[in-house]
Amino acid sequence: EAAVTQSPRSKVAVTGGKVTLSCHQTNNHDYMYWYRQDTGHGLRLIHYSYVADSTEKGDIPDGYKASRPSQENFSLILELASLSQTAVYFCASRWGGGNTLYFGAGTRLSVL
Amino acid sequence: GDSVTQTEGQVALSEEDFLTIHCNYSASGYPALFWYVQYPGEGPQFLFRASRDKEKGSSRGFEATYNKETTSFHLQKASVQESDSAVYYCALGANYGNEKITFGAGTKLTIKP
């Protein structure tokens, strides 16, 4: 079973502040993803990566940066947090030869 | 771009009822199609997949058949239980190449005992 660990599990941030969400996977997967979950929108892709030191934009990248310093770690960075970024964020990973995603437990972010 | 449409935002049933959650997709070629389930406080987890036309995927009593003609992958279960209460997501991804995996808006299923 793939293990994807997110930290923190919840966070309260102030508008305009910097927020970093972290994700660590232990199954040697190639691909890692960041999704945000909002009621009525489901899961929307923010950024993804298929190799260390490289990231790609997803469907809603504006206001977010991503960093993949190693195969195991993938971070999502909000340089200037805004109220509209209040959501639950999920990290996921998968093996390069398959499509099945393994998700972390999520990070609940509240921007005040 | 690729997209997934789930018609029902919420479904409420009683135990032993028949379940159908509708999923339609828009994509080129033959995408892989998935169902994921999410329980409260957890991340989504893989339920099953299908990769080609007329293939049936199934798990835990749930099933769906890939239909390229109608671009659909509807989730069904013959007799639901209270423990099936969760949010269900339909998703698609390319069988080869494209790294994106696109999800629908989700359907919240509530089963009354």
CSV table of C-alpha atoms in Angstrom, one decimal:
chain,number,residue,atom,x,y,z
A,1,GLU,CA,0.0,0.0,0.0
A,2,ALA,CA,1.4,3.4,-1.0
A,3,ALA,CA,2.1,5.8,1.8
A,4,VAL,CA,1.6,9.5,1.2
A,5,THR,CA,2.0,11.8,4.2
A,6,GLN,CA,0.9,15.4,4.3
A,7,SER,CA,1.9,18.0,6.8
A,8,PRO,CA,0.4,20.0,8.5
A,9,ARG,CA,-3.0,18.4,8.7
A,10,SER,CA,-4.6,21.7,9.3
A,11,LYS,CA,-3.4,25.3,9.2
A,12,VAL,CA,-4.7,28.8,9.7
A,13,ALA,CA,-3.0,31.5,7.8
A,14,VAL,CA,-3.3,35.3,7.4
A,15,THR,CA,-4.1,37.0,4.2
A,16,GLY,CA,-0.9,38.0,2.4
A,17,GLY,CA,1.2,35.5,4.4
A,18,LYS,CA,3.3,32.7,3.0
A,19,VAL,CA,2.1,29.1,3.3
A,20,THR,CA,4.0,25.9,2.6
A,21,LEU,CA,2.2,22.6,2.4
A,22,SER,CA,4.4,19.5,2.4
A,23,CYS,CA,4.0,16.0,1.0
A,24,HIS,CA,6.2,12.9,1.4
A,25,GLN,CA,5.7,9.5,-0.3
A,26,THR,CA,7.6,6.3,0.5
A,27,ASN,CA,6.7,4.1,-2.4
A,28,ASN,CA,9.2,5.3,-5.0
A,29,HIS,CA,6.5,6.7,-7.2
A,30,ASP,CA,7.5,8.9,-10.2
A,31,TYR,CA,4.5,11.2,-10.3
A,32,MET,CA,3.2,13.5,-7.6
A,33,TYR,CA,0.2,15.8,-7.7
A,34,TRP,CA,-1.5,18.6,-5.7
A,35,TYR,CA,-5.2,18.9,-5.9
A,36,ARG,CA,-7.6,21.3,-4.1
A,37,GLN,CA,-11.0,20.2,-3.0
A,38,ASP,CA,-14.0,22.6,-2.8
A,39,THR,CA,-17.6,21.8,-2.5
A,40,GLY,CA,-19.2,21.8,-5.9
A,41,HIS,CA,-15.9,21.6,-7.7
A,42,GLY,CA,-14.6,18.3,-6.7
A,43,LEU,CA,-10.8,17.8,-7.0
A,44,ARG,CA,-9.0,20.3,-9.2
A,45,LEU,CA,-5.4,19.9,-10.3
A,46,ILE,CA,-3.0,22.6,-9.2
A,47,HIS,CA,0.5,21.3,-10.1
A,48,TYR,CA,2.1,18.0,-10.7
A,49,SER,CA,5.6,16.6,-11.2
A,50,TYR,CA,7.0,13.5,-13.0
A,51,VAL,CA,10.6,13.8,-11.9
A,52,ALA,CA,12.6,15.6,-9.2
A,53,ASP,CA,13.6,19.2,-9.8
A,54,SER,CA,10.8,19.6,-12.4
A,55,THR,CA,7.1,20.7,-12.0
A,56,GLU,CA,4.2,21.3,-14.3
A,57,LYS,CA,1.2,23.5,-14.2
A,58,GLY,CA,-2.2,21.8,-13.7
A,59,ASP,CA,-5.6,23.3,-14.5
A,60,ILE,CA,-5.6,26.0,-11.7
A,61,PRO,CA,-2.0,27.0,-11.0
A,62,ASP,CA,-2.5,30.7,-10.5
A,63,GLY,CA,-1.4,31.8,-7.0
A,64,TYR,CA,0.5,28.6,-6.3
A,65,LYS,CA,4.0,27.4,-6.8
A,66,ALA,CA,5.3,23.9,-6.4
A,67,SER,CA,8.7,22.4,-5.6
A,68,ARG,CA,10.0,18.8,-6.0
A,69,PRO,CA,13.5,18.7,-4.4
A,70,SER,CA,13.6,14.9,-4.4
A,71,GLN,CA,11.5,12.0,-5.6
A,72,GLU,CA,9.9,11.6,-2.2
A,73,ASN,CA,9.0,15.2,-1.5
A,74,PHE,CA,6.6,17.6,-3.2
A,75,SER,CA,5.6,21.0,-1.7
A,76,LEU,CA,2.9,23.5,-2.5
A,77,ILE,CA,3.7,27.1,-1.8
A,78,LEU,CA,1.3,30.0,-1.5
A,79,GLU,CA,3.5,33.1,-1.6
A,80,LEU,CA,0.7,35.5,-0.8
A,81,ALA,CA,-2.2,33.6,0.7
A,82,SER,CA,-5.7,34.9,-0.2
A,83,LEU,CA,-9.2,34.2,1.2
A,84,SER,CA,-10.1,32.3,-2.0
A,85,GLN,CA,-7.4,29.7,-1.2
A,86,THR,CA,-9.3,28.4,1.8
A,87,ALA,CA,-9.8,24.8,0.9
A,88,VAL,CA,-8.7,21.2,1.6
A,89,TYR,CA,-5.5,20.3,-0.3
A,90,PHE,CA,-4.6,16.7,-1.3
A,91,CYS,CA,-1.3,15.3,-2.4
A,92,ALA,CA,-1.2,12.2,-4.5
A,93,SER,CA,1.3,10.0,-6.1
A,94,ARG,CA,1.4,7.2,-8.7
A,95,TRP,CA,3.8,4.9,-10.4
A,96,GLY,CA,4.9,6.0,-13.9
A,97,GLY,CA,3.4,2.9,-15.5
A,98,GLY,CA,0.0,3.1,-14.1
A,99,ASN,CA,-2.8,5.7,-13.5
A,100,THR,CA,-4.0,4.8,-10.0
A,101,LEU,CA,-3.5,7.6,-7.6
A,102,TYR,CA,-2.7,7.2,-3.9
A,103,PHE,CA,-3.8,10.1,-1.8
A,104,GLY,CA,-2.7,11.6,1.4
A,105,ALA,CA,-5.2,12.4,4.2
A,106,GLY,CA,-5.4,16.1,3.2
A,107,THR,CA,-4.5,19.5,4.7
A,108,ARG,CA,-7.3,21.8,5.7
A,109,LEU,CA,-6.2,25.4,5.0
A,110,SER,CA,-8.1,28.4,6.4
A,111,VAL,CA,-7.0,31.8,5.2
A,112,LEU,CA,-8.3,34.6,7.4
B,1,GLY,CA,-9.4,19.8,-22.5
B,2,ASP,CA,-10.6,16.6,-20.9
B,3,SER,CA,-13.5,16.8,-18.6
B,4,VAL,CA,-15.8,14.6,-16.4
B,5,THR,CA,-19.4,15.4,-15.6
B,6,GLN,CA,-21.2,13.9,-12.6
B,7,THR,CA,-24.9,14.7,-12.9
B,8,GLU,CA,-25.9,14.2,-9.2
B,9,GLY,CA,-24.3,16.3,-6.5
B,10,GLN,CA,-26.1,14.4,-3.8
B,11,VAL,CA,-28.0,11.1,-3.6
B,12,ALA,CA,-30.0,9.9,-0.7
B,13,LEU,CA,-31.2,6.3,-0.5
B,14,SER,CA,-32.3,3.7,2.0
B,15,GLU,CA,-30.5,0.4,2.7
B,16,GLU,CA,-31.0,-2.3,0.1
B,17,ASP,CA,-31.9,0.3,-2.6
B,18,PHE,CA,-30.3,0.2,-6.1
B,19,LEU,CA,-27.7,2.8,-6.7
B,20,THR,CA,-26.8,4.6,-9.9
B,21,ILE,CA,-24.4,7.6,-10.1
B,22,HIS,CA,-24.0,9.0,-13.6
B,23,CYS,CA,-20.6,9.9,-15.1
B,24,ASN,CA,-20.0,11.2,-18.6
B,25,TYR,CA,-16.7,12.2,-20.0
B,26,SER,CA,-15.2,14.2,-22.8
B,27,ALA,CA,-11.7,13.2,-24.0
B,28,SER,CA,-9.9,12.2,-27.2
B,29,GLY,CA,-9.0,8.6,-27.8
B,30,TYR,CA,-9.5,5.9,-25.2
B,31,PRO,CA,-8.9,7.3,-21.7
B,32,ALA,CA,-8.7,5.1,-18.7
B,33,LEU,CA,-11.8,5.7,-16.5
B,34,PHE,CA,-11.9,5.4,-12.7
B,35,TRP,CA,-14.1,5.5,-9.6
B,36,TYR,CA,-12.7,6.8,-6.3
B,37,VAL,CA,-14.4,6.8,-3.0
B,38,GLN,CA,-13.8,9.3,-0.1
B,39,TYR,CA,-14.9,8.7,3.5
B,40,PRO,CA,-15.1,11.6,5.9
B,41,GLY,CA,-11.7,12.8,7.1
B,42,GLU,CA,-9.8,10.8,4.6
B,43,GLY,CA,-8.3,11.2,1.2
B,44,PRO,CA,-9.9,9.6,-1.9
B,45,GLN,CA,-9.1,6.0,-2.4
B,46,PHE,CA,-9.2,4.0,-5.6
B,47,LEU,CA,-12.2,1.8,-6.2
B,48,PHE,CA,-11.7,0.4,-9.7
B,49,ARG,CA,-10.9,1.2,-13.3
B,50,ALA,CA,-11.6,0.3,-16.9
B,51,SER,CA,-9.4,0.9,-19.8
B,52,ARG,CA,-11.3,0.0,-23.0
B,53,ASP,CA,-14.7,0.0,-24.5
B,54,LYS,CA,-17.2,-2.4,-22.9
B,55,GLU,CA,-14.8,-3.3,-20.1
B,56,LYS,CA,-16.5,-3.7,-16.7
B,57,GLY,CA,-14.7,-2.6,-13.6
B,58,SER,CA,-15.9,-3.7,-10.2
B,59,SER,CA,-15.0,-3.8,-6.5
B,60,ARG,CA,-16.9,-4.2,-3.2
B,61,GLY,CA,-20.2,-4.8,-5.0
B,62,PHE,CA,-19.9,-1.6,-7.1
B,63,GLU,CA,-19.5,-1.8,-10.9
B,64,ALA,CA,-19.4,0.3,-14.0
B,65,THR,CA,-19.0,-0.4,-17.7
B,66,TYR,CA,-17.0,1.7,-20.1
B,67,ASN,CA,-19.2,2.9,-22.9
B,68,LYS,CA,-17.4,4.8,-25.6
B,69,GLU,CA,-20.5,5.3,-27.7
B,70,THR,CA,-22.3,7.2,-24.9
B,71,THR,CA,-19.0,8.4,-23.3
B,72,SER,CA,-20.2,7.1,-20.0
B,73,PHE,CA,-19.0,5.2,-17.0
B,74,HIS,CA,-22.0,5.0,-14.6
B,75,LEU,CA,-21.5,3.6,-11.1
B,76,GLN,CA,-24.0,1.0,-9.9
B,77,LYS,CA,-24.6,-1.2,-6.9
B,78,ALA,CA,-27.5,-3.5,-6.5
B,79,SER,CA,-28.1,-3.2,-2.7
B,80,VAL,CA,-26.5,-0.3,-0.8
B,81,GLN,CA,-25.6,-0.4,2.9
B,82,GLU,CA,-25.2,2.4,5.4
B,83,SER,CA,-21.4,1.9,5.3
B,84,ASP,CA,-21.5,2.9,1.6
B,85,SER,CA,-22.2,6.5,2.6
B,86,ALA,CA,-19.3,8.5,1.2
B,87,VAL,CA,-18.4,10.9,-1.7
B,88,TYR,CA,-17.8,9.2,-5.0
B,89,TYR,CA,-15.6,10.6,-7.7
B,90,CYS,CA,-15.4,9.7,-11.4
B,91,ALA,CA,-12.1,10.4,-13.0
B,92,LEU,CA,-10.2,9.9,-16.3
B,93,GLY,CA,-6.6,9.7,-17.3
B,94,ALA,CA,-4.8,8.8,-20.5
B,95,ASN,CA,-3.8,5.1,-20.9
B,96,TYR,CA,-0.4,6.3,-22.1
B,97,GLY,CA,1.4,9.6,-22.0
B,98,ASN,CA,-0.6,12.5,-20.6
B,99,GLU,CA,0.2,12.7,-16.9
B,100,LYS,CA,-3.0,14.6,-15.9
B,101,ILE,CA,-5.8,12.8,-14.1
B,102,THR,CA,-9.1,14.8,-14.2
B,103,PHE,CA,-11.9,14.4,-11.6
B,104,GLY,CA,-15.5,15.1,-11.7
B,105,ALA,CA,-17.3,17.3,-9.0
B,106,GLY,CA,-18.1,14.3,-6.9
B,107,THR,CA,-21.4,12.8,-5.6
B,108,LYS,CA,-22.2,12.6,-2.0
B,109,LEU,CA,-24.1,9.4,-1.2
B,110,THR,CA,-26.1,9.2,2.0
B,111,ILE,CA,-27.7,5.9,3.0
B,112,LYS,CA,-30.5,5.9,5.6
B,113,PRO,CA,-30.7,2.9,7.8
